[in-house]
Amino acid sequence: MPVRIRLSRVGKKAAPFYRVVSVDGRKKRDGAYLEDIGTYDALKGLIVRFDVATYERRIAQGAVPSDSVKKIFMQFKAQSATPEPI
């Protein structure tokens, strides 16, 4: 069973909102998924939630992330690495 980490759309017609999910690669884009890893608001370009431990565990088990998920993960790492202004 090839496991992929990809985006699943859950938003309205003109308001895209995505879940980052691990899913069997043969399933539909918005079909049943194995595990919810995070959420991404595409309109604002904001990562609402991202579970790094789950993401890294799935990668270690052999899951392959999509290009979009790789970009979101890099963006999340950059956001969390910068200190908050006082």
mmCIF file with all atom_site columns, C-alpha atoms in Angstrom:
data_model
loop_
_atom_site.group_PDB
_atom_site.id
_atom_site.type_symbol
_atom_site.label_atom_id
_atom_site.label_alt_id
_atom_site.label_comp_id
_atom_site.label_asym_id
_atom_site.label_entity_id
_atom_site.label_seq_id
_atom_site.pdbx_PDB_ins_code
_atom_site.Cartn_x
_atom_site.Cartn_y
_atom_site.Cartn_z
_atom_site.occupancy
_atom_site.B_iso_or_equiv
_atom_site.pdbx_formal_charge
_atom_site.auth_seq_id
_atom_site.auth_comp_id
_atom_site.auth_asym_id
_atom_site.auth_atom_id
_atom_site.pdbx_PDB_model_num
ATOM 1  C CA . MET A 1 1  ? 0.000   0.000  0.000  1.00 0.00 ? 1  MET A CA 1
ATOM 2  C CA . PRO A 1 2  ? 1.770   3.187  -1.164 1.00 0.00 ? 2  PRO A CA 1
ATOM 3  C CA . VAL A 1 3  ? 1.074   5.913  1.391  1.00 0.00 ? 3  VAL A CA 1
ATOM 4  C CA . ARG A 1 4  ? 1.126   9.538  0.272  1.00 0.00 ? 4  ARG A CA 1
ATOM 5  C CA . ILE A 1 5  ? 0.939   12.759 2.260  1.00 0.00 ? 5  ILE A CA 1
ATOM 6  C CA . ARG A 1 6  ? -1.154  15.217 0.299  1.00 0.00 ? 6  ARG A CA 1
ATOM 7  C CA . LEU A 1 7  ? -3.819  17.915 0.477  1.00 0.00 ? 7  LEU A CA 1
ATOM 8  C CA . SER A 1 8  ? -7.534  17.183 0.733  1.00 0.00 ? 8  SER A CA 1
ATOM 9  C CA . ARG A 1 9  ? -9.900  20.055 -0.029 1.00 0.00 ? 9  ARG A CA 1
ATOM 10 C CA . VAL A 1 10 ? -12.632 20.785 2.499  1.00 0.00 ? 10 VAL A CA 1
ATOM 11 C CA . GLY A 1 11 ? -13.453 24.446 1.810  1.00 0.00 ? 11 GLY A CA 1
ATOM 12 C CA . LYS A 1 12 ? -16.378 26.087 0.055  1.00 0.00 ? 12 LYS A CA 1
ATOM 13 C CA . LYS A 1 13 ? -16.593 26.888 -3.631 1.00 0.00 ? 13 LYS A CA 1
ATOM 14 C CA . ALA A 1 14 ? -14.633 30.143 -3.560 1.00 0.00 ? 14 ALA A CA 1
ATOM 15 C CA . ALA A 1 15 ? -12.852 29.627 -0.244 1.00 0.00 ? 15 ALA A CA 1
ATOM 16 C CA . PRO A 1 16 ? -10.252 26.861 -0.515 1.00 0.00 ? 16 PRO A CA 1
ATOM 17 C CA . PHE A 1 17 ? -9.278  25.247 2.778  1.00 0.00 ? 17 PHE A CA 1
ATOM 18 C CA . TYR A 1 18 ? -7.201  22.100 2.886  1.00 0.00 ? 18 TYR A CA 1
ATOM 19 C CA . ARG A 1 19 ? -6.337  19.278 5.259  1.00 0.00 ? 19 ARG A CA 1
ATOM 20 C CA . VAL A 1 20 ? -2.877  17.761 5.114  1.00 0.00 ? 20 VAL A CA 1
ATOM 21 C CA . VAL A 1 21 ? -3.576  14.026 5.285  1.00 0.00 ? 21 VAL A CA 1
ATOM 22 C CA . SER A 1 22 ? -1.806  10.710 4.915  1.00 0.00 ? 22 SER A CA 1
ATOM 23 C CA . VAL A 1 23 ? -3.747  8.558  2.493  1.00 0.00 ? 23 VAL A CA 1
ATOM 24 C CA . ASP A 1 24 ? -3.444  5.413  0.437  1.00 0.00 ? 24 ASP A CA 1
ATOM 25 C CA . GLY A 1 25 ? -2.128  6.635  -2.925 1.00 0.00 ? 25 GLY A CA 1
ATOM 26 C CA . ARG A 1 26 ? -4.924  4.878  -4.812 1.00 0.00 ? 26 ARG A CA 1
ATOM 27 C CA . LYS A 1 27 ? -7.733  6.792  -3.071 1.00 0.00 ? 27 LYS A CA 1
ATOM 28 C CA . LYS A 1 28 ? -9.510  9.873  -4.408 1.00 0.00 ? 28 LYS A CA 1
ATOM 29 C CA . ARG A 1 29 ? -8.301  13.350 -3.489 1.00 0.00 ? 29 ARG A CA 1
ATOM 30 C CA . ASP A 1 30 ? -11.114 13.942 -0.999 1.00 0.00 ? 30 ASP A CA 1
ATOM 31 C CA . GLY A 1 31 ? -11.676 10.289 -0.110 1.00 0.00 ? 31 GLY A CA 1
ATOM 32 C CA . ALA A 1 32 ? -11.050 8.393  3.106  1.00 0.00 ? 32 ALA A CA 1
ATOM 33 C CA . TYR A 1 33 ? -7.699  9.111  4.722  1.00 0.00 ? 33 TYR A CA 1
ATOM 34 C CA . LEU A 1 34 ? -5.531  7.337  7.277  1.00 0.00 ? 34 LEU A CA 1
ATOM 35 C CA . GLU A 1 35 ? -4.522  10.282 9.434  1.00 0.00 ? 35 GLU A CA 1
ATOM 36 C CA . ASP A 1 36 ? -5.057  14.039 9.632  1.00 0.00 ? 36 ASP A CA 1
ATOM 37 C CA . ILE A 1 37 ? -1.715  15.855 9.929  1.00 0.00 ? 37 ILE A CA 1
ATOM 38 C CA . GLY A 1 38 ? -2.695  19.499 9.660  1.00 0.00 ? 38 GLY A CA 1
ATOM 39 C CA . THR A 1 39 ? -4.770  22.223 8.039  1.00 0.00 ? 39 THR A CA 1
ATOM 40 C CA . TYR A 1 40 ? -3.917  24.981 5.561  1.00 0.00 ? 40 TYR A CA 1
ATOM 41 C CA . ASP A 1 41 ? -5.923  28.109 4.647  1.00 0.00 ? 41 ASP A CA 1
ATOM 42 C CA . ALA A 1 42 ? -5.103  28.835 1.015  1.00 0.00 ? 42 ALA A CA 1
ATOM 43 C CA . LEU A 1 43 ? -6.787  32.245 0.845  1.00 0.00 ? 43 LEU A CA 1
ATOM 44 C CA . LYS A 1 44 ? -4.664  33.685 3.636  1.00 0.00 ? 44 LYS A CA 1
ATOM 45 C CA . GLY A 1 45 ? -1.648  31.460 2.958  1.00 0.00 ? 45 GLY A CA 1
ATOM 46 C CA . LEU A 1 46 ? -1.778  30.520 6.631  1.00 0.00 ? 46 LEU A CA 1
ATOM 47 C CA . ILE A 1 47 ? -0.899  27.187 8.177  1.00 0.00 ? 47 ILE A CA 1
ATOM 48 C CA . VAL A 1 48 ? -3.545  26.777 10.850 1.00 0.00 ? 48 VAL A CA 1
ATOM 49 C CA . ARG A 1 49 ? -2.193  23.557 12.356 1.00 0.00 ? 49 ARG A CA 1
ATOM 50 C CA . PHE A 1 50 ? 0.648   21.179 11.470 1.00 0.00 ? 50 PHE A CA 1
ATOM 51 C CA . ASP A 1 51 ? 1.665   18.125 13.525 1.00 0.00 ? 51 ASP A CA 1
ATOM 52 C CA . VAL A 1 52 ? 5.394   17.780 12.840 1.00 0.00 ? 52 VAL A CA 1
ATOM 53 C CA . ALA A 1 53 ? 5.799   14.589 14.904 1.00 0.00 ? 53 ALA A CA 1
ATOM 54 C CA . THR A 1 54 ? 3.104   12.776 12.905 1.00 0.00 ? 54 THR A CA 1
ATOM 55 C CA . TYR A 1 55 ? 4.536   14.079 9.622  1.00 0.00 ? 55 TYR A CA 1
ATOM 56 C CA . GLU A 1 56 ? 8.052   12.875 10.448 1.00 0.00 ? 56 GLU A CA 1
ATOM 57 C CA . ARG A 1 57 ? 6.742   9.517  11.712 1.00 0.00 ? 57 ARG A CA 1
ATOM 58 C CA . ARG A 1 58 ? 4.880   8.938  8.432  1.00 0.00 ? 58 ARG A CA 1
ATOM 59 C CA . ILE A 1 59 ? 7.964   9.938  6.411  1.00 0.00 ? 59 ILE A CA 1
ATOM 60 C CA . ALA A 1 60 ? 10.066  7.463  8.429  1.00 0.00 ? 60 ALA A CA 1
ATOM 61 C CA . GLN A 1 61 ? 7.525   4.746  7.638  1.00 0.00 ? 61 GLN A CA 1
ATOM 62 C CA . GLY A 1 62 ? 7.952   5.394  3.912  1.00 0.00 ? 62 GLY A CA 1
ATOM 63 C CA . ALA A 1 63 ? 5.175   7.851  3.058  1.00 0.00 ? 63 ALA A CA 1
ATOM 64 C CA . VAL A 1 64 ? 5.884   10.164 0.128  1.00 0.00 ? 64 VAL A CA 1
ATOM 65 C CA . PRO A 1 65 ? 4.796   13.825 0.482  1.00 0.00 ? 65 PRO A CA 1
ATOM 66 C CA . SER A 1 66 ? 3.426   15.746 -2.495 1.00 0.00 ? 66 SER A CA 1
ATOM 67 C CA . ASP A 1 67 ? 5.236   18.853 -3.718 1.00 0.00 ? 67 ASP A CA 1
ATOM 68 C CA . SER A 1 68 ? 2.559   21.093 -2.162 1.00 0.00 ? 68 SER A CA 1
ATOM 69 C CA . VAL A 1 69 ? 2.942   19.444 1.226  1.00 0.00 ? 69 VAL A CA 1
ATOM 70 C CA . LYS A 1 70 ? 6.728   19.808 1.049  1.00 0.00 ? 70 LYS A CA 1
ATOM 71 C CA . LYS A 1 71 ? 6.294   23.563 0.462  1.00 0.00 ? 71 LYS A CA 1
ATOM 72 C CA . ILE A 1 72 ? 3.805   23.878 3.316  1.00 0.00 ? 72 ILE A CA 1
ATOM 73 C CA . PHE A 1 73 ? 6.153   21.997 5.640  1.00 0.00 ? 73 PHE A CA 1
ATOM 74 C CA . MET A 1 74 ? 9.095   24.249 4.719  1.00 0.00 ? 74 MET A CA 1
ATOM 75 C CA . GLN A 1 75 ? 6.883   27.320 5.258  1.00 0.00 ? 75 GLN A CA 1
ATOM 76 C CA . PHE A 1 76 ? 5.827   25.980 8.673  1.00 0.00 ? 76 PHE A CA 1
ATOM 77 C CA . LYS A 1 77 ? 9.467   25.373 9.681  1.00 0.00 ? 77 LYS A CA 1
ATOM 78 C CA . ALA A 1 78 ? 10.347  28.943 8.619  1.00 0.00 ? 78 ALA A CA 1
ATOM 79 C CA . GLN A 1 79 ? 7.405   30.368 10.588 1.00 0.00 ? 79 GLN A CA 1
ATOM 80 C CA . SER A 1 80 ? 8.256   28.485 13.758 1.00 0.00 ? 80 SER A CA 1
ATOM 81 C CA . ALA A 1 81 ? 11.994  29.287 13.508 1.00 0.00 ? 81 ALA A CA 1
ATOM 82 C CA . THR A 1 82 ? 11.532  33.059 13.437 1.00 0.00 ? 82 THR A CA 1
ATOM 83 C CA . PRO A 1 83 ? 11.164  34.683 16.875 1.00 0.00 ? 83 PRO A CA 1
ATOM 84 C CA . GLU A 1 84 ? 7.941   36.513 17.676 1.00 0.00 ? 84 GLU A CA 1
ATOM 85 C CA . PRO A 1 85 ? 8.203   40.317 17.798 1.00 0.00 ? 85 PRO A CA 1
ATOM 86 C CA . ILE A 1 86 ? 7.785   41.873 21.222 1.00 0.00 ? 86 ILE A CA 1
#
